[in-house]
CSV table of C-alpha atoms in Angstrom, one decimal:
chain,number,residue,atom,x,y,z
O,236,UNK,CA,181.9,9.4,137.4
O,237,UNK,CA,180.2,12.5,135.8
O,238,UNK,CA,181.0,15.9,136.4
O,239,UNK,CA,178.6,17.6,139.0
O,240,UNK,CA,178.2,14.0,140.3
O,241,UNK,CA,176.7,14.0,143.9
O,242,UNK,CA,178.9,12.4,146.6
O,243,UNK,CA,178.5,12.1,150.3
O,244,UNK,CA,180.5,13.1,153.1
O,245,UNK,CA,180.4,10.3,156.0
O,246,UNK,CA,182.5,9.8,159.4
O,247,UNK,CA,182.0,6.8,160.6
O,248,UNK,CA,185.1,6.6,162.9
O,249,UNK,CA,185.6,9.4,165.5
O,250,UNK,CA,183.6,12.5,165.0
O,251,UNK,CA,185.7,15.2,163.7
O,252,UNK,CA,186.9,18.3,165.9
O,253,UNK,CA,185.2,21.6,166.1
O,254,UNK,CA,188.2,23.0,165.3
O,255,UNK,CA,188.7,21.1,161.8
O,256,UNK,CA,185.2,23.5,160.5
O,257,UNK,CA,187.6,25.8,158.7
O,258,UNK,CA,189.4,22.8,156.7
O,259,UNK,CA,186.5,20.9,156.1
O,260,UNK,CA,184.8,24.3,154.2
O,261,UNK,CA,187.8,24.1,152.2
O,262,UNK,CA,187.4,20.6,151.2
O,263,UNK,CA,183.5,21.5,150.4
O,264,UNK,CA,184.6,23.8,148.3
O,265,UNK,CA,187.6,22.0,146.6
O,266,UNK,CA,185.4,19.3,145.6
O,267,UNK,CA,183.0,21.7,144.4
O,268,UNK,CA,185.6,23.5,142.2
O,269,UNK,CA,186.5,20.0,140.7
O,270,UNK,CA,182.8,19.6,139.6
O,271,UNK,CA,181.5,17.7,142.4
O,272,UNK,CA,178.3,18.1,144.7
O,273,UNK,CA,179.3,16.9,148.4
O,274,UNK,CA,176.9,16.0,150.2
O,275,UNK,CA,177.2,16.1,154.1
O,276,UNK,CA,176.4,13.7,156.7
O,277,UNK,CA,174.6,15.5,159.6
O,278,UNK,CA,177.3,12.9,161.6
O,279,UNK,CA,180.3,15.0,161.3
O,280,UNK,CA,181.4,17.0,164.3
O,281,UNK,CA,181.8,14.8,167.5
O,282,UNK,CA,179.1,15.4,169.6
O,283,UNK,CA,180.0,14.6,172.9
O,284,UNK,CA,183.4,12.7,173.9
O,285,UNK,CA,184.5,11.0,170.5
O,286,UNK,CA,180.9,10.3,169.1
O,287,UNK,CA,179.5,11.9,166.2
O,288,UNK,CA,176.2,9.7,166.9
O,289,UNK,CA,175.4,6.5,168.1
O,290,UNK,CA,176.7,3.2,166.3
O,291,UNK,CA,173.7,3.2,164.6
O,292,UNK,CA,172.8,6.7,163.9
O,293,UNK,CA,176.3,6.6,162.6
O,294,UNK,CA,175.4,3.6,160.2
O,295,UNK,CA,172.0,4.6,159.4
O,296,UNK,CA,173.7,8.1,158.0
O,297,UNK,CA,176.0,6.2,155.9
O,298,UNK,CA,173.5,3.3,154.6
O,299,UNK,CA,170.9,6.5,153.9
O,300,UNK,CA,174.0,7.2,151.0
O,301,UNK,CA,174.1,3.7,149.8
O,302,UNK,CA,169.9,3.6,149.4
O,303,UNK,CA,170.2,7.4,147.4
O,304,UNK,CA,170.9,6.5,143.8
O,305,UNK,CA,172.1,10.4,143.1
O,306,UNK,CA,175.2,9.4,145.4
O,307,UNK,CA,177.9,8.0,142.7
O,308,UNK,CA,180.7,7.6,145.3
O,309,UNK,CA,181.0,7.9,149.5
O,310,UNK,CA,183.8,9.7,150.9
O,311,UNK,CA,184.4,8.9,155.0
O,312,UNK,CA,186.8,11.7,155.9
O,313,UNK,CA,187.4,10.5,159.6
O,314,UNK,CA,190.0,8.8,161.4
O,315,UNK,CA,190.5,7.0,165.0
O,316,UNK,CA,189.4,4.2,166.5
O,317,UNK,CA,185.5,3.7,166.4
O,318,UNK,CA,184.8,3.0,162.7
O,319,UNK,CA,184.0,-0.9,164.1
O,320,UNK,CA,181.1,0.1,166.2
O,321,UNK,CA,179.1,0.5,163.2
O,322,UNK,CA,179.5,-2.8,161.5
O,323,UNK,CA,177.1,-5.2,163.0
O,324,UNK,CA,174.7,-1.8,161.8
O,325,UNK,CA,175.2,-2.2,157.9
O,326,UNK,CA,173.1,-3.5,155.3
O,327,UNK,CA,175.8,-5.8,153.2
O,328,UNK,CA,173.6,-7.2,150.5
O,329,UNK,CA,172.1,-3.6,149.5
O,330,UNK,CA,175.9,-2.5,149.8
O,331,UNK,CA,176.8,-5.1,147.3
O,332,UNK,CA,174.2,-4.1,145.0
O,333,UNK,CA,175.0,-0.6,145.0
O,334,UNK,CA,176.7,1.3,142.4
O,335,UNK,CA,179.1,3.4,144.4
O,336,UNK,CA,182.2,2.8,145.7
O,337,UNK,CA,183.1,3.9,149.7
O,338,UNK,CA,186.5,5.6,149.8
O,339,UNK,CA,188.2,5.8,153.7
O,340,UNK,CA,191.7,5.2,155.0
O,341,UNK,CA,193.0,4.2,158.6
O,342,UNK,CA,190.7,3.3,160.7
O,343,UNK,CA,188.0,2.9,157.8
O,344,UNK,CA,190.3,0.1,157.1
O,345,UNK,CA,187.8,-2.1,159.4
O,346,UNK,CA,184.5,-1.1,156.9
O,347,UNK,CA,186.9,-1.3,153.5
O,348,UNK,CA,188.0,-4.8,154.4
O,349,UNK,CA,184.6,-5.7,155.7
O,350,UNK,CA,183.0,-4.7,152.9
O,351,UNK,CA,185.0,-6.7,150.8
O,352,UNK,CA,184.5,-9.3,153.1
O,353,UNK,CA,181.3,-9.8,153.1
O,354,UNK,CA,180.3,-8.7,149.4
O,355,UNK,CA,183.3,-9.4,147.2
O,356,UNK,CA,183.4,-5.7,146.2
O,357,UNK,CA,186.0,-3.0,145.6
O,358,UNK,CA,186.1,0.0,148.1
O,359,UNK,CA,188.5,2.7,147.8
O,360,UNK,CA,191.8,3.3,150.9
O,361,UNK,CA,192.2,7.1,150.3
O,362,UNK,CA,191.8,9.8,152.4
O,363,UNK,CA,190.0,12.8,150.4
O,364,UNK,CA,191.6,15.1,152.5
O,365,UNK,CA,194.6,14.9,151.1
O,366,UNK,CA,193.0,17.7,148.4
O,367,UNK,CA,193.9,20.2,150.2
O,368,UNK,CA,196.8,19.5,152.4
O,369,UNK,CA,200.5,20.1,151.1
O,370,UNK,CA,200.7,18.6,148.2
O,371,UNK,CA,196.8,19.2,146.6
O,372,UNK,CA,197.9,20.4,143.1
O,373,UNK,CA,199.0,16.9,142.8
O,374,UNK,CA,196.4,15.2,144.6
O,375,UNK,CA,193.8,17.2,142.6
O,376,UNK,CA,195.5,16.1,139.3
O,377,UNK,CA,195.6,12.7,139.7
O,378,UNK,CA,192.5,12.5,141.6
O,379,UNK,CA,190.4,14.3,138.8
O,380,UNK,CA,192.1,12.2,136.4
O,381,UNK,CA,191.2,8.8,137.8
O,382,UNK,CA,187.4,9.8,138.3
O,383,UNK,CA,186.2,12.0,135.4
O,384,UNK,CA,189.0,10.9,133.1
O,385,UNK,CA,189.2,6.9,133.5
O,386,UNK,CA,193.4,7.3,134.3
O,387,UNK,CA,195.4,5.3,136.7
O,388,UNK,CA,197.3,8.4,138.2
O,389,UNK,CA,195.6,8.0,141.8
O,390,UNK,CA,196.4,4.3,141.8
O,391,UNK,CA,199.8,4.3,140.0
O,392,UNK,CA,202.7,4.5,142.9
O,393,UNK,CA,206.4,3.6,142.8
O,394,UNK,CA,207.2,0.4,144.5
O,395,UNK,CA,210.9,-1.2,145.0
O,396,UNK,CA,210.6,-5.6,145.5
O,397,UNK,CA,212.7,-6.2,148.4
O,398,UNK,CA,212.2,-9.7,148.2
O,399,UNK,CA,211.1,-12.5,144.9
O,400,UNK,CA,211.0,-10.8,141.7
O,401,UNK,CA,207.2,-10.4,141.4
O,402,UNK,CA,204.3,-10.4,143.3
O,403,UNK,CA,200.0,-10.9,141.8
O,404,UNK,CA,197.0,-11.3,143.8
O,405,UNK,CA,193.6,-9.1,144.9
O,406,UNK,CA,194.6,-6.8,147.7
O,407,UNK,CA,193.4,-6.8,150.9
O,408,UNK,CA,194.5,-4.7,154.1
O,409,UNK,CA,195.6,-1.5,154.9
O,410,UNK,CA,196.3,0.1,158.0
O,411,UNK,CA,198.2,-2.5,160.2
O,412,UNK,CA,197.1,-2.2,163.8
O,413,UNK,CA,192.8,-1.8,162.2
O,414,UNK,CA,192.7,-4.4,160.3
O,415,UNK,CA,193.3,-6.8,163.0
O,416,UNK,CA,190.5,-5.6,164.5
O,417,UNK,CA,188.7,-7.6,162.3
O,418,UNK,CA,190.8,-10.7,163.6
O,419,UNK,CA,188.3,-13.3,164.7
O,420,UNK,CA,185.2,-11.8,163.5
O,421,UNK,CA,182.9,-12.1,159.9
O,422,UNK,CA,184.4,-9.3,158.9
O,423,UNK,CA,187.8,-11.1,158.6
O,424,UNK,CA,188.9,-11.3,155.0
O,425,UNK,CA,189.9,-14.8,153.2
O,426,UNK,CA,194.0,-14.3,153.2
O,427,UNK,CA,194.1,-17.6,150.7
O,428,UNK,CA,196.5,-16.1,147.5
O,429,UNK,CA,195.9,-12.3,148.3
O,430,UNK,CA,198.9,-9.3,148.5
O,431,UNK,CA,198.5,-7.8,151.9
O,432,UNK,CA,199.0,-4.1,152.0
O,433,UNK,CA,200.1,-2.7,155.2
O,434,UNK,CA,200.7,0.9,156.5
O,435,UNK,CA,200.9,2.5,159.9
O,436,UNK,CA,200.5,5.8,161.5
O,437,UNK,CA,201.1,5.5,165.1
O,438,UNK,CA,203.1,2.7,166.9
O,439,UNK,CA,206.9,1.4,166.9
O,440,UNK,CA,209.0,-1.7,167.7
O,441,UNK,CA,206.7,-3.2,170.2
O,442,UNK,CA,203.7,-2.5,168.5
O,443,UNK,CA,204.7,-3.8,165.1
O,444,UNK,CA,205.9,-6.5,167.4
O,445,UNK,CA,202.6,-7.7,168.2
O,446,UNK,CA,200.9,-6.7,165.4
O,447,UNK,CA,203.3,-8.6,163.1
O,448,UNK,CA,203.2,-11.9,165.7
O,449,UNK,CA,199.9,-11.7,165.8
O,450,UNK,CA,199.4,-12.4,161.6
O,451,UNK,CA,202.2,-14.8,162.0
O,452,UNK,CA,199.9,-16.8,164.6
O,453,UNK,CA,197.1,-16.6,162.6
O,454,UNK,CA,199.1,-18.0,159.6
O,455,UNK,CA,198.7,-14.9,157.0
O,456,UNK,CA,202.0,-14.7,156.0
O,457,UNK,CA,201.5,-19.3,154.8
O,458,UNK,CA,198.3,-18.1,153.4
O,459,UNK,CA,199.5,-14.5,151.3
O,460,UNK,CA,200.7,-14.5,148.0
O,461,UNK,CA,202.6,-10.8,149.0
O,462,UNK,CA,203.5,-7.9,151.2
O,463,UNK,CA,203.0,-4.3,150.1
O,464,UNK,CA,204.5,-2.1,152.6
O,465,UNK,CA,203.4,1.2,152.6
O,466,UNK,CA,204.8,3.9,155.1
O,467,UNK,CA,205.0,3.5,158.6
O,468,UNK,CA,205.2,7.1,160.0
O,469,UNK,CA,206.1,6.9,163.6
O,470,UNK,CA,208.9,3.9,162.7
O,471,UNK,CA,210.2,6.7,160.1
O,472,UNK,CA,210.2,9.5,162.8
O,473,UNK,CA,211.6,7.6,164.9
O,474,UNK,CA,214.5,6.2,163.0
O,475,UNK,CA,213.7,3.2,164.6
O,476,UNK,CA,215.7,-0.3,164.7
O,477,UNK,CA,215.0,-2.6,164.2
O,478,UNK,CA,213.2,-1.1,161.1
O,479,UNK,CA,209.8,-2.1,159.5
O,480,UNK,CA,211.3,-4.3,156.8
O,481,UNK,CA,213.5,-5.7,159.2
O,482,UNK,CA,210.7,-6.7,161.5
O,483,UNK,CA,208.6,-7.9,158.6
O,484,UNK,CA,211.0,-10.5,156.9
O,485,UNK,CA,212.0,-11.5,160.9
O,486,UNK,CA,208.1,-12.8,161.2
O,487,UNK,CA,207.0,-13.4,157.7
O,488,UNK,CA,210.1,-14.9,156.2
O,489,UNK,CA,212.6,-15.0,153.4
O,490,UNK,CA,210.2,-16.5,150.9
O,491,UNK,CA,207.5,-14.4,150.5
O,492,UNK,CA,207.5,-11.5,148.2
O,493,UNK,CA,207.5,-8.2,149.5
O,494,UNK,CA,207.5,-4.3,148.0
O,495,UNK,CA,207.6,-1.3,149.6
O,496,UNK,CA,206.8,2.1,149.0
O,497,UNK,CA,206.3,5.5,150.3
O,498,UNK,CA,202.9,6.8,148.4
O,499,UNK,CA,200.7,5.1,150.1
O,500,UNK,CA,199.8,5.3,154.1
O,501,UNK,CA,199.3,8.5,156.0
O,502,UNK,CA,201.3,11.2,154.2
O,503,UNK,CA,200.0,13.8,152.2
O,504,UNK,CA,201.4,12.4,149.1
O,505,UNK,CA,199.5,9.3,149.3
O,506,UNK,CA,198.2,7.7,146.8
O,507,UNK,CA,195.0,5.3,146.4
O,508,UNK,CA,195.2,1.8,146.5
O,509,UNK,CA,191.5,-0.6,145.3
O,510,UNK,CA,191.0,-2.8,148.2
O,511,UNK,CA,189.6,-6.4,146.6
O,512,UNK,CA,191.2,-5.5,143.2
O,513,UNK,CA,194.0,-7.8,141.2
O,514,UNK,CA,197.3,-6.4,141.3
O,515,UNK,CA,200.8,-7.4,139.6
O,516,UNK,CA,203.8,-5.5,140.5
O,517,UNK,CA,207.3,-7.1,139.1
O,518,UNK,CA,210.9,-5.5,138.4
């Protein structure tokens, strides 16, 4: 990506808060400071309950991005619960022909994964955000590195292996309890030989519980070649036991390689992980 590159400014999942008008005119003009042209979708701000628009209106705003060749990369900075309404709505085959890359995170786990899907190609699970939250001089850094500069620094994080010595596949996933949304529907992604990444914002014990018993039933964990564990912030609030990495080697197993780190999932110092690209993490 260029400098002064156009990008657009989507919310597919719940429509942002009136209140949030002041921190998005930051992030306009962050992302102008860094040399790029946002582009806004006139979906933003919730309209009435959680809707920013209509499933469609919603989908329409963000296929209108794919269809505008000046757009070099899509941004969804939303969050919550409703980002699968819009699905049955999108055009995959122009998506897959497109030059741009959609970047999201939580929720837009359901159109990341989807995407990749359904097309074979790369989206982005990052929250852009994260530029001006606590911890922006570093987000801008590596985030202006990786798209003007052709770095790693966004998708480099530190990783421990809890369990084999090595694990190599494409990545799919992201946030735990969204993905499995997709559970049972065409926008499930093949789980033959991939490294599932897996975060969390809300939800403890019981929820993992399920969530965890639930890919077990399904047979992800025979199918993965790998766990990434990213953070799980209400687990880590909580102090909760049994932990995360407890629960997951209690339902995936012993044998199945599995890494874990804390820059990637819902904090401010998250980094970026390329959802349908090869990775290889060893000791």
């Amino acid at each position: 990506m260029e400098k002064q590159s156009k990008v657009a400014i989507v919310c597919c999942s719940n429509g942002q808060h009136l209140r949030y008008k002041e921190k998005i005119n930051i992030l306009e003009k962050t992302l102008l400071q860094i040399g790029l042209i946002p582009i806004f979708s006139d979906q933003i701000f919730e309209k009435y309950s959680v809707f920013n628009g209509t499933e469609k209106e919603r989908a329409e705003s963000l296929m209108d991005y794919y269809r505008d060749d000046e757009i070099k990369a899509i941004f969804d900075i939303s969050g919550g619960d409703i980002a699968n309404e819009i699905l049955p709505y999108l055009d995959f085959e122009l998506i897959s022909q497109a030059n741009k890359s959609f970047w999201g995170y939580s929720d837009l786990t359901t159109i990341i994964n989807a995407i990749y899907a359904k097309t074979g190609k790369t989206s982005v699970l990052y929250q852009v955000r994260n530029l001006i939250y606590s911890d922006s001089e570093n987000q801008i850094s590596n985030f202006t590195n990786t798209i003007f500069s052709d770095r790693n620094d966004l998708f480099s994080f530190d990783y421990e292996l809890l369990q084999k010595d090595s694990i190599h596949g494409i990545v799919v996933g992201g946030n735990i309890r969204c993905l499995l949304k997709l559970a049972g529907t065409q926008y499930w992604p093949n789980m033959a030989g991939k490294v599932l990444l897996l975060e969390s914002y809300s939800g403890v014990v019981p929820q993992m519980v399920t969530y965890l018993n639930q890919l077990k039933q399904m047979d992800v964990f025979g199918q993965i070649n790998g766990i990434i564990l990213g953070t799980f912030t209400n687990m880590e609030e909580e102090a909760c036991n049994p932990n995360i990495i407890d629960l997951v080697k209690l339902y995936a197993g012993d044998n199945i390689p599995i890494a874990i780190t804390n820059e990637i999932g819902h904090g401010v110092n998250s980094k970026g992980v390329v959802i349908g690209k090869e990775i290889y993490l060893s000791k």
